[in-house]
Tab-separated table of C-alpha atoms and ligand atoms in Angstrom:
chain	number	residue	atom	x	y	z
A	1	MET	CA	-0.193	-52.308	-53.874
A	2	LYS	CA	2.404	-50.756	-51.083
A	3	LYS	CA	2.561	-51.930	-47.874
A	4	THR	CA	0.696	-50.293	-45.602
A	5	ILE	CA	1.213	-50.292	-41.883
A	6	ARG	CA	-1.259	-53.133	-41.345
A	7	ASP	CA	2.075	-55.164	-42.951
A	8	TYR	CA	3.363	-54.606	-39.629
A	9	ASP	CA	3.361	-56.372	-36.419
A	10	LEU	CA	3.665	-53.545	-34.380
A	11	SER	CA	4.266	-54.777	-30.634
A	12	GLY	CA	7.063	-53.773	-28.439
A	13	LYS	CA	8.210	-51.913	-32.270
A	14	LYS	CA	9.646	-48.498	-32.857
A	15	VAL	CA	7.284	-46.923	-34.730
A	16	MET	CA	8.641	-43.880	-36.816
A	17	ILE	CA	5.633	-41.702	-38.344
A	18	ARG	CA	6.198	-38.622	-40.908
A	19	CYS	CA	2.433	-37.215	-40.349
A	20	ASP	CA	1.582	-33.498	-41.983
A	21	PHE	CA	0.991	-31.313	-39.219
A	22	ASN	CA	1.645	-28.298	-41.431
A	23	VAL	CA	-1.248	-26.423	-39.745
A	24	PRO	CA	-2.216	-22.840	-40.529
A	25	MET	CA	-1.218	-20.712	-37.076
A	26	GLN	CA	-2.073	-17.543	-36.373
A	27	ASN	CA	-0.553	-15.484	-33.105
A	28	GLY	CA	1.488	-18.614	-31.655
A	29	LYS	CA	-1.967	-20.452	-32.676
A	30	ILE	CA	-3.712	-23.595	-34.210
A	31	THR	CA	-6.599	-21.759	-36.680
A	32	ASP	CA	-7.390	-25.311	-38.082
A	33	ASP	CA	-6.453	-28.151	-36.807
A	34	ASN	CA	-7.841	-30.487	-39.815
A	35	ARG	CA	-4.708	-32.037	-40.715
A	36	ILE	CA	-4.312	-33.041	-36.687
A	37	VAL	CA	-7.127	-34.790	-36.803
A	38	ALA	CA	-7.035	-36.075	-40.279
A	39	SER	CA	-3.404	-38.366	-38.957
A	40	LEU	CA	-5.470	-39.805	-35.971
A	41	PRO	CA	-6.369	-43.374	-36.947
A	42	THR	CA	-2.894	-44.321	-38.530
A	43	ILE	CA	-1.238	-42.828	-34.590
A	44	GLU	CA	-4.454	-44.346	-32.924
A	45	TYR	CA	-4.077	-47.446	-35.038
A	46	ALA	CA	0.061	-47.891	-33.689
A	47	ILE	CA	-1.453	-47.458	-30.376
A	48	GLN	CA	-3.535	-49.995	-29.919
A	49	ASN	CA	-1.010	-52.401	-31.089
A	50	GLY	CA	1.227	-51.828	-28.890
A	51	ALA	CA	4.017	-49.897	-30.477
A	52	LYS	CA	6.273	-46.936	-29.352
A	53	ILE	CA	5.041	-44.560	-31.624
A	54	ILE	CA	7.477	-41.956	-32.744
A	55	LEU	CA	5.773	-38.777	-34.580
A	56	MET	CA	7.738	-36.042	-37.314
A	57	SER	CA	6.530	-33.508	-38.865
A	58	HIS	CA	7.264	-30.294	-40.646
A	59	LEU	CA	5.510	-26.902	-39.856
A	60	GLY	CA	6.054	-23.832	-42.565
A	61	ARG	CA	9.547	-22.906	-43.726
A	62	ILE	CA	12.869	-22.585	-41.936
A	63	LYS	CA	14.682	-20.250	-42.725
A	64	THR	CA	16.386	-17.955	-40.429
A	65	GLU	CA	16.539	-18.429	-36.565
A	66	GLU	CA	13.332	-16.313	-35.882
A	67	ASP	CA	11.403	-18.309	-38.362
A	68	LYS	CA	12.003	-21.756	-35.087
A	69	SER	CA	9.785	-19.561	-32.543
A	70	LYS	CA	6.808	-18.882	-34.936
A	71	ASN	CA	6.902	-22.769	-36.406
A	72	SER	CA	7.371	-25.028	-33.321
A	73	LEU	CA	5.265	-28.197	-33.225
A	74	LYS	CA	4.589	-27.575	-29.335
A	75	GLU	CA	1.548	-26.229	-29.984
A	76	VAL	CA	0.590	-29.273	-32.314
A	77	SER	CA	1.842	-31.331	-29.953
A	78	ILE	CA	-1.399	-29.704	-27.367
A	79	ARG	CA	-3.626	-30.171	-29.250
A	80	LEU	CA	-3.064	-33.995	-30.593
A	81	SER	CA	-2.475	-34.405	-26.590
A	82	GLU	CA	-5.885	-33.381	-26.544
A	83	LEU	CA	-7.000	-35.268	-29.393
A	84	LEU	CA	-6.223	-38.893	-28.654
A	85	LYS	CA	-7.007	-37.859	-24.848
A	86	LYS	CA	-3.829	-38.902	-24.262
A	87	ASP	CA	-0.577	-37.121	-23.045
A	88	VAL	CA	2.314	-36.658	-26.142
A	89	ILE	CA	6.004	-36.323	-24.862
A	90	PHE	CA	7.330	-33.107	-26.866
A	91	ILE	CA	10.767	-33.081	-27.377
A	92	PRO	CA	12.108	-29.583	-28.239
A	93	PHE	CA	14.624	-31.451	-30.793
A	94	THR	CA	15.622	-32.885	-33.617
A	95	ARG	CA	18.529	-35.105	-32.724
A	96	GLY	CA	20.769	-35.370	-29.488
A	97	LYS	CA	20.749	-36.773	-26.288
A	98	GLU	CA	17.422	-35.960	-25.162
A	99	LEU	CA	15.353	-37.837	-28.578
A	100	GLU	CA	17.666	-40.462	-27.991
A	101	THR	CA	17.198	-41.024	-24.453
A	102	ALA	CA	13.058	-40.033	-24.618
A	103	ILE	CA	13.048	-42.637	-27.126
A	104	SER	CA	14.499	-45.060	-24.925
A	105	ASN	CA	12.380	-44.598	-22.794
A	106	LEU	CA	8.917	-44.909	-24.469
A	107	LYS	CA	6.637	-47.554	-23.044
A	108	ASP	CA	4.877	-49.667	-25.600
A	109	GLY	CA	2.072	-47.061	-26.591
A	110	ASP	CA	3.368	-44.151	-25.865
A	111	VAL	CA	3.534	-41.116	-28.240
A	112	LEU	CA	6.275	-39.085	-28.615
A	113	LEU	CA	6.333	-35.537	-31.077
A	114	MET	CA	10.064	-34.653	-32.373
A	115	GLU	CA	10.992	-30.553	-33.332
A	116	ASN	CA	9.954	-29.612	-36.501
A	117	THR	CA	12.042	-31.524	-39.333
A	118	ARG	CA	13.204	-28.309	-40.974
A	119	PHE	CA	14.580	-26.956	-38.113
A	120	GLU	CA	17.509	-28.996	-39.754
A	121	ASP	CA	16.733	-26.772	-43.063
A	122	LEU	CA	18.836	-23.401	-40.774
A	123	ASP	CA	22.079	-26.559	-41.415
A	124	GLY	CA	22.518	-26.626	-45.103
A	125	LYS	CA	18.887	-27.875	-46.078
A	126	LYS	CA	19.212	-31.075	-44.423
A	127	GLU	CA	15.690	-32.190	-44.249
A	128	SER	CA	14.433	-30.741	-47.936
A	129	GLY	CA	17.569	-31.468	-49.455
A	130	ASN	CA	17.518	-35.199	-48.054
A	131	ASP	CA	20.712	-34.648	-46.446
A	132	SER	CA	21.631	-38.628	-46.676
A	133	GLU	CA	23.002	-38.516	-42.974
A	134	LEU	CA	20.149	-37.137	-41.778
A	135	GLY	CA	17.961	-39.652	-43.252
A	136	ARG	CA	20.731	-41.964	-41.317
A	137	TYR	CA	20.296	-40.428	-38.614
A	138	TRP	CA	16.623	-40.256	-38.213
A	139	ALA	CA	16.750	-43.785	-39.051
A	140	SER	CA	18.756	-44.706	-36.738
A	141	LEU	CA	15.706	-44.407	-34.080
A	142	GLY	CA	13.448	-46.307	-35.444
A	143	ASP	CA	12.342	-50.307	-36.585
A	144	ILE	CA	9.760	-49.411	-38.642
A	145	TYR	CA	9.302	-46.283	-40.872
A	146	ILE	CA	5.091	-45.457	-42.191
A	147	ASN	CA	4.325	-42.452	-44.579
A	148	ASP	CA	1.380	-40.855	-43.460
A	149	ALA	CA	2.033	-37.022	-45.261
A	150	PHE	CA	0.269	-36.677	-48.393
A	151	GLY	CA	0.863	-32.914	-48.373
A	152	THR	CA	4.460	-33.359	-48.762
A	153	ALA	CA	4.054	-36.527	-50.666
A	154	HIS	CA	5.297	-35.333	-53.874
A	155	ARG	CA	9.386	-34.119	-52.091
A	156	ALA	CA	11.872	-35.995	-51.994
A	157	HIS	CA	12.486	-35.320	-48.022
A	158	ALA	CA	15.051	-36.139	-45.354
A	159	SER	CA	12.067	-36.936	-43.063
A	160	ASN	CA	10.358	-39.638	-46.024
A	161	VAL	CA	12.842	-40.819	-49.304
A	162	GLY	CA	15.101	-40.299	-46.392
A	163	ILE	CA	14.237	-42.933	-43.822
A	164	ALA	CA	11.928	-44.922	-46.240
A	165	SER	CA	15.342	-45.888	-48.167
A	166	ILE	CA	16.879	-47.242	-45.184
A	167	LEU	CA	14.000	-48.797	-43.249
A	168	PRO	CA	11.359	-51.190	-43.094
A	169	ASN	CA	8.332	-49.592	-44.636
A	170	GLY	CA	4.741	-48.290	-45.495
A	171	VAL	CA	1.953	-45.765	-45.668
A	172	GLY	CA	-0.666	-44.660	-43.199
A	173	PHE	CA	-4.420	-45.051	-44.044
A	174	LEU	CA	-4.347	-41.513	-44.789
A	175	ILE	CA	-1.778	-42.331	-48.022
A	176	GLU	CA	-3.691	-44.917	-48.287
A	177	LYS	CA	-6.997	-43.644	-48.630
A	178	GLU	CA	-5.800	-40.917	-51.103
A	179	LEU	CA	-3.826	-43.555	-53.257
A	180	ASN	CA	-7.099	-45.829	-53.204
A	181	VAL	CA	-9.276	-43.006	-54.259
A	182	MET	CA	-7.435	-40.811	-56.459
A	183	LYS	CA	-5.140	-42.857	-57.607
A	184	LYS	CA	-8.354	-45.713	-58.932
A	185	ALA	CA	-10.268	-42.455	-60.528
A	186	ILE	CA	-7.760	-41.638	-62.737
A	187	ASP	CA	-6.439	-45.186	-63.367
A	188	ASP	CA	-9.269	-46.903	-63.720
A	189	PRO	CA	-12.491	-44.454	-63.307
A	190	GLU	CA	-16.349	-45.236	-62.878
A	191	ARG	CA	-17.850	-43.382	-65.628
A	192	PRO	CA	-18.692	-40.500	-66.732
A	193	LEU	CA	-15.692	-39.018	-65.181
A	194	THR	CA	-15.758	-35.184	-65.432
A	195	VAL	CA	-13.017	-32.575	-64.090
A	196	ILE	CA	-13.842	-29.277	-63.216
A	197	LEU	CA	-10.858	-27.029	-63.266
A	198	GLY	CA	-10.975	-23.639	-61.935
A	199	GLY	CA	-8.026	-21.129	-59.921
A	200	ALA	CA	-5.807	-18.742	-60.931
A	201	LYS	CA	-3.786	-19.991	-63.912
A	202	VAL	CA	-3.151	-21.745	-66.912
A	203	VAL	CA	0.032	-21.952	-66.309
A	204	ASP	CA	-0.112	-24.118	-63.210
A	205	LYS	CA	-2.743	-26.734	-64.426
A	206	ILE	CA	-1.133	-27.185	-68.150
A	207	PRO	CA	0.343	-30.978	-67.191
A	208	VAL	CA	-2.746	-31.226	-65.351
A	209	ILE	CA	-4.631	-30.644	-68.394
A	210	GLU	CA	-2.223	-32.867	-70.678
A	211	ASN	CA	-2.853	-35.870	-68.608
A	212	LEU	CA	-6.556	-34.943	-67.886
A	213	VAL	CA	-7.372	-34.534	-71.314
A	214	LYS	CA	-6.663	-37.885	-72.908
A	215	ILE	CA	-8.464	-39.436	-69.641
A	216	ALA	CA	-10.966	-37.337	-68.798
A	217	ASP	CA	-14.885	-37.345	-69.966
A	218	HIS	CA	-15.740	-33.542	-69.458
A	219	ILE	CA	-13.550	-30.788	-68.496
A	220	LEU	CA	-15.340	-28.202	-67.088
A	221	ILE	CA	-12.536	-25.024	-67.222
A	222	GLY	CA	-14.288	-22.092	-64.290
A	223	GLY	CA	-11.744	-19.939	-62.171
A	224	GLY	CA	-9.637	-17.285	-63.647
A	225	MET	CA	-8.437	-19.008	-65.974
A	226	ALA	CA	-10.900	-19.767	-67.665
A	227	PHE	CA	-10.350	-16.410	-69.321
A	228	THR	CA	-7.306	-17.450	-71.315
A	229	PHE	CA	-9.098	-20.085	-72.257
A	230	LEU	CA	-12.078	-17.417	-73.889
A	231	LYS	CA	-9.545	-15.123	-75.119
A	232	ALA	CA	-8.456	-17.660	-77.512
A	233	GLU	CA	-11.511	-18.479	-78.538
A	234	GLY	CA	-11.705	-14.505	-79.861
A	235	TYR	CA	-13.930	-13.024	-77.004
A	236	GLU	CA	-12.558	-10.085	-75.400
A	237	ILE	CA	-12.272	-10.334	-71.721
A	238	GLY	CA	-11.928	-7.318	-69.830
A	239	LYS	CA	-9.286	-6.835	-67.381
A	240	SER	CA	-9.982	-10.569	-66.425
A	241	LEU	CA	-7.586	-12.412	-65.438
A	242	LEU	CA	-4.718	-13.475	-68.543
A	243	ASP	CA	-1.848	-15.814	-68.896
A	244	SER	CA	-0.898	-14.629	-72.237
A	245	GLU	CA	2.173	-16.893	-72.983
A	246	ASN	CA	-0.372	-19.029	-73.009
A	247	ILE	CA	-2.979	-18.406	-75.325
A	248	GLU	CA	-1.672	-20.831	-77.929
A	249	PHE	CA	-1.545	-23.239	-75.944
A	250	CYS	CA	-5.667	-22.968	-75.004
A	251	LYS	CA	-6.481	-22.803	-78.303
A	252	ARG	CA	-4.557	-26.133	-79.500
A	253	ILE	CA	-6.303	-27.830	-76.441
A	254	LEU	CA	-9.318	-26.639	-77.412
A	255	GLY	CA	-8.756	-27.449	-81.028
A	256	GLU	CA	-7.811	-31.263	-80.288
A	257	ASN	CA	-10.462	-30.991	-77.930
A	258	LYS	CA	-13.917	-29.552	-78.850
A	259	ASP	CA	-16.213	-31.677	-77.689
A	260	LYS	CA	-14.201	-32.152	-73.746
A	261	ILE	CA	-13.667	-29.225	-73.251
A	262	ILE	CA	-16.220	-26.675	-72.094
A	263	LEU	CA	-15.751	-23.223	-70.943
A	264	PRO	CA	-18.213	-20.683	-69.323
A	265	VAL	CA	-21.146	-19.211	-71.102
A	266	ASP	CA	-21.806	-16.796	-68.773
A	267	VAL	CA	-20.085	-15.104	-65.659
A	268	ALA	CA	-20.228	-12.617	-63.239
A	269	CYS	CA	-17.838	-9.630	-63.422
A	270	GLY	CA	-17.005	-6.312	-61.265
A	271	THR	CA	-14.712	-3.806	-62.171
A	272	GLU	CA	-12.174	-4.523	-58.938
A	273	MET	CA	-11.209	-7.409	-57.116
A	274	ASP	CA	-13.590	-6.215	-54.185
A	275	ASN	CA	-16.815	-6.764	-51.943
A	276	ASP	CA	-18.331	-3.675	-52.522
A	277	VAL	CA	-18.473	-3.227	-56.356
A	278	GLU	CA	-21.169	-4.115	-58.049
A	279	CYS	CA	-21.088	-7.719	-59.240
A	280	ARG	CA	-23.052	-7.637	-63.365
A	281	TYR	CA	-23.625	-10.919	-64.414
A	282	THR	CA	-23.698	-10.899	-68.165
A	283	SER	CA	-22.445	-13.460	-71.354
A	284	ILE	CA	-19.185	-13.843	-72.560
A	285	ASP	CA	-19.427	-11.678	-75.163
A	286	ASP	CA	-20.273	-8.934	-73.164
A	287	ILE	CA	-17.815	-8.168	-70.709
A	288	HIS	CA	-16.871	-4.803	-70.924
A	289	PRO	CA	-12.768	-2.979	-71.373
A	290	ASN	CA	-13.033	-1.828	-67.612
A	291	GLU	CA	-14.496	-5.081	-66.292
A	292	MET	CA	-12.706	-8.357	-65.031
A	293	GLY	CA	-14.987	-11.807	-64.679
A	294	LEU	CA	-14.732	-13.240	-60.881
A	295	ASP	CA	-17.085	-16.244	-60.763
A	296	ILE	CA	-19.116	-17.907	-63.395
A	297	GLY	CA	-22.895	-17.039	-63.859
A	298	GLU	CA	-25.350	-19.039	-63.577
A	299	GLU	CA	-26.341	-20.050	-66.781
A	300	THR	CA	-22.765	-21.891	-66.750
A	301	VAL	CA	-23.785	-23.584	-63.939
A	302	GLN	CA	-27.032	-25.470	-64.969
A	303	LEU	CA	-24.368	-26.240	-68.238
A	304	PHE	CA	-22.114	-27.697	-65.578
A	305	TRP	CA	-25.043	-29.360	-63.968
A	306	LYS	CA	-26.010	-31.552	-67.161
A	307	TYR	CA	-22.513	-32.807	-66.852
A	308	ILE	CA	-21.935	-33.072	-63.131
A	309	LYS	CA	-25.842	-34.807	-63.075
A	310	ASP	CA	-24.758	-37.889	-64.967
A	311	SER	CA	-21.401	-38.350	-63.896
A	312	LYS	CA	-19.989	-41.130	-62.056
A	313	THR	CA	-17.032	-39.700	-61.053
A	314	ILE	CA	-16.236	-35.593	-60.667
A	315	ILE	CA	-12.412	-34.763	-59.770
A	316	TRP	CA	-12.686	-30.689	-58.568
A	317	ASN	CA	-9.061	-28.568	-58.780
A	318	GLY	CA	-9.039	-24.713	-58.435
A	319	PRO	CA	-12.098	-22.573	-57.660
A	320	VAL	CA	-14.853	-21.282	-59.774
A	321	GLY	CA	-14.374	-17.771	-58.810
A	322	LEU	CA	-12.578	-15.514	-56.320
A	323	PHE	CA	-14.234	-17.211	-53.203
A	324	GLU	CA	-13.003	-15.598	-50.649
A	325	LEU	CA	-15.188	-12.731	-51.240
A	326	ASP	CA	-18.937	-13.288	-50.726
A	327	LYS	CA	-20.315	-11.408	-53.984
A	328	PHE	CA	-18.272	-13.880	-55.850
A	329	ALA	CA	-18.454	-17.172	-54.050
A	330	LYS	CA	-22.108	-17.803	-55.271
A	331	GLY	CA	-20.614	-20.344	-58.719
A	332	THR	CA	-18.141	-22.187	-56.857
A	333	ARG	CA	-20.668	-22.513	-53.648
A	334	THR	CA	-23.500	-23.743	-56.148
A	335	LEU	CA	-21.246	-26.217	-57.621
A	336	CYS	CA	-20.210	-27.377	-54.147
A	337	LYS	CA	-23.850	-28.213	-54.089
A	338	GLU	CA	-24.083	-29.611	-57.155
A	339	LEU	CA	-22.046	-32.592	-56.461
A	340	LYS	CA	-23.501	-32.847	-53.193
A	341	GLU	CA	-26.936	-33.957	-55.475
A	342	SER	CA	-24.292	-36.175	-58.283
A	343	GLY	CA	-24.850	-38.909	-56.436
A	344	ALA	CA	-21.027	-39.808	-57.825
A	345	ILE	CA	-17.651	-40.357	-56.753
A	346	THR	CA	-16.694	-36.886	-55.894
A	347	ILE	CA	-12.667	-35.646	-55.389
A	348	ILE	CA	-12.155	-32.818	-54.377
A	349	GLY	CA	-8.118	-31.668	-54.890
A	350	GLY	CA	-6.449	-29.776	-51.833
A	351	GLY	CA	-5.219	-26.163	-50.977
A	352	ASP	CA	-7.951	-23.594	-52.268
A	353	THR	CA	-10.609	-26.183	-53.216
A	354	ALA	CA	-10.433	-28.268	-50.007
A	355	SER	CA	-10.852	-25.249	-47.712
A	356	ALA	CA	-13.464	-23.806	-50.099
A	357	VAL	CA	-15.737	-26.861	-50.168
A	358	ILE	CA	-15.069	-27.241	-46.370
A	359	ASN	CA	-15.599	-23.837	-45.372
A	360	MET	CA	-18.940	-23.399	-47.090
A	361	GLY	CA	-20.594	-26.892	-45.174
A	362	TYR	CA	-20.017	-29.013	-47.699
A	363	GLY	CA	-16.998	-31.174	-46.496
A	364	GLU	CA	-19.136	-34.218	-45.115
A	365	TYR	CA	-20.818	-34.739	-48.844
A	366	MET	CA	-17.549	-35.412	-50.838
A	367	THR	CA	-16.438	-39.065	-50.878
A	368	HIS	CA	-12.703	-37.875	-50.844
A	369	ILE	CA	-10.912	-34.740	-50.495
A	370	SER	CA	-7.412	-34.493	-51.048
A	371	THR	CA	-5.168	-33.470	-47.585
A	372	GLY	CA	-2.583	-32.735	-50.722
A	373	GLY	CA	-2.449	-29.448	-52.557
A	374	GLY	CA	1.072	-29.834	-54.578
A	375	ALA	CA	0.619	-33.485	-54.099
A	376	SER	CA	-2.311	-34.041	-54.880
A	377	LEU	CA	-2.029	-31.948	-58.491
A	378	GLU	CA	1.370	-34.017	-59.717
A	379	LEU	CA	-0.517	-37.304	-58.772
A	380	LEU	CA	-3.062	-35.487	-61.266
A	381	GLU	CA	-0.695	-34.780	-63.838
A	382	GLY	CA	0.071	-38.699	-63.801
A	383	LYS	CA	3.698	-38.030	-62.009
A	384	GLU	CA	5.399	-40.504	-59.429
A	385	LEU	CA	5.647	-38.894	-56.421
A	386	PRO	CA	8.667	-39.473	-54.498
A	387	GLY	CA	7.651	-39.668	-51.039
A	388	ILE	CA	5.216	-42.865	-52.477
A	389	ALA	CA	7.457	-44.052	-54.415
A	390	CYS	CA	9.995	-44.950	-52.312
A	391	ILE	CA	7.800	-46.977	-50.306
A	392	ASN	CA	8.279	-51.034	-50.474
A	393	GLU	CA	5.320	-53.203	-53.108
A	394	LYS	CA	3.077	-55.530	-51.020
B	1	AMP	P1	-4.693	-21.329	-57.591
B	1	AMP	O1	-4.024	-21.644	-56.754
B	1	AMP	O2	-4.442	-21.386	-58.692
B	1	AMP	O3	-5.852	-22.694	-57.463
B	1	AMP	O4	-5.960	-20.267	-57.195
B	1	AMP	C1	-6.763	-20.216	-56.373
B	1	AMP	C2	-6.942	-19.083	-56.443
B	1	AMP	O5	-7.802	-18.360	-57.644
B	1	AMP	C3	-7.854	-18.289	-55.381
B	1	AMP	O6	-7.240	-17.806	-54.590
B	1	AMP	C4	-9.146	-17.857	-55.719
B	1	AMP	O7	-10.139	-16.541	-55.855
B	1	AMP	C5	-9.133	-17.146	-57.464
B	1	AMP	N1	-10.080	-17.273	-58.610
B	1	AMP	C6	-10.983	-17.753	-59.177
B	1	AMP	N2	-11.359	-17.136	-60.438
B	1	AMP	C7	-11.147	-16.245	-59.994
B	1	AMP	C8	-11.060	-14.950	-60.716
B	1	AMP	N3	-11.871	-15.249	-61.888
B	1	AMP	N4	-10.315	-14.125	-60.755
B	1	AMP	C9	-9.613	-14.007	-60.084
B	1	AMP	N5	-9.167	-15.137	-58.980
B	1	AMP	C10	-10.323	-16.190	-59.571
């Protein structure tokens, strides 16, 4: 068990919390503040326990000077201050006198946010490259380090691994929940465990399939990746997405897991990826050469329900259709409904699946929606995440 923020007496201590404030921005405004909201329990706990709080996060990628103005955390500090109903001191630097003085002036319960940690990347990728001098410098600013940024836990950066290797440390509530729910579902699931995989490419999901096929009772495959599996089974898939380099992988994994892997039996086809094209529902043995499968069909949804309704745990990673287009969103939407009605522990891998579930209005019905796309995928692959491995055990 990893140490958590609860394992420390925070009173009067300078507590550095690595958050994930990597929010989507448009024209300098935050378009979705879910990640800020998700960070509140840890920050509020630190406030209530009298810590002097130093928040850190990255935002976007910083490759040029111009990227800096687009990716300042200033807007995040304003939104965070509204959510906390409390001043948040924003320091537009990642190091230096102004930051150090502001930190030494903090009173118990004060909250400070420093500028985007990736501003340090302009100077030889110091943050993303886990530069040891930078890790040591940041560690010198605090007494205790708490990692609550699950979204970057699959990366070894100065703001997670670098600081954690020096300061007493623990995870925040967000990472604690990710581990409790996701790791439990993989290591010791309530069974039957059903995994639903979708998304565009087989290649991205190969390590997940290899790992979960050993663990899950059923794997339901939809989305663009299903067509490479169908091709491997000998079906004509028209212009549907095909990952031709991985047909052999699909053949092998299907051969070894005949009863475990469930493929679509019908699909919604269109001639283009466009909302204006005709949407034709057809069996998978009747996809025309000029068509592409863009969603799972109704029979498939019913077939998937047979497994979903009896499951005790369901992990879903990857939309089962081109859900960004309303015409091909039905399969993904119906699956959301099926998960809601399943009564199972429902775990949504981050990224596209999370935004589909939330935007379709089903977020509140899921047991857990992961806050990290890449990180949750790597957990499902059975990998150890550096941002979590660096945290001390109890
Ligand atoms: P991934 O990042 O691999 O999880 O892929 C997510 C993307 O796959 C989303 O943008 C979906 O719209 C897309 N997708 C899902 N199903 C299909 C499909 N049948 N054809 C094309 N794209 C799809």
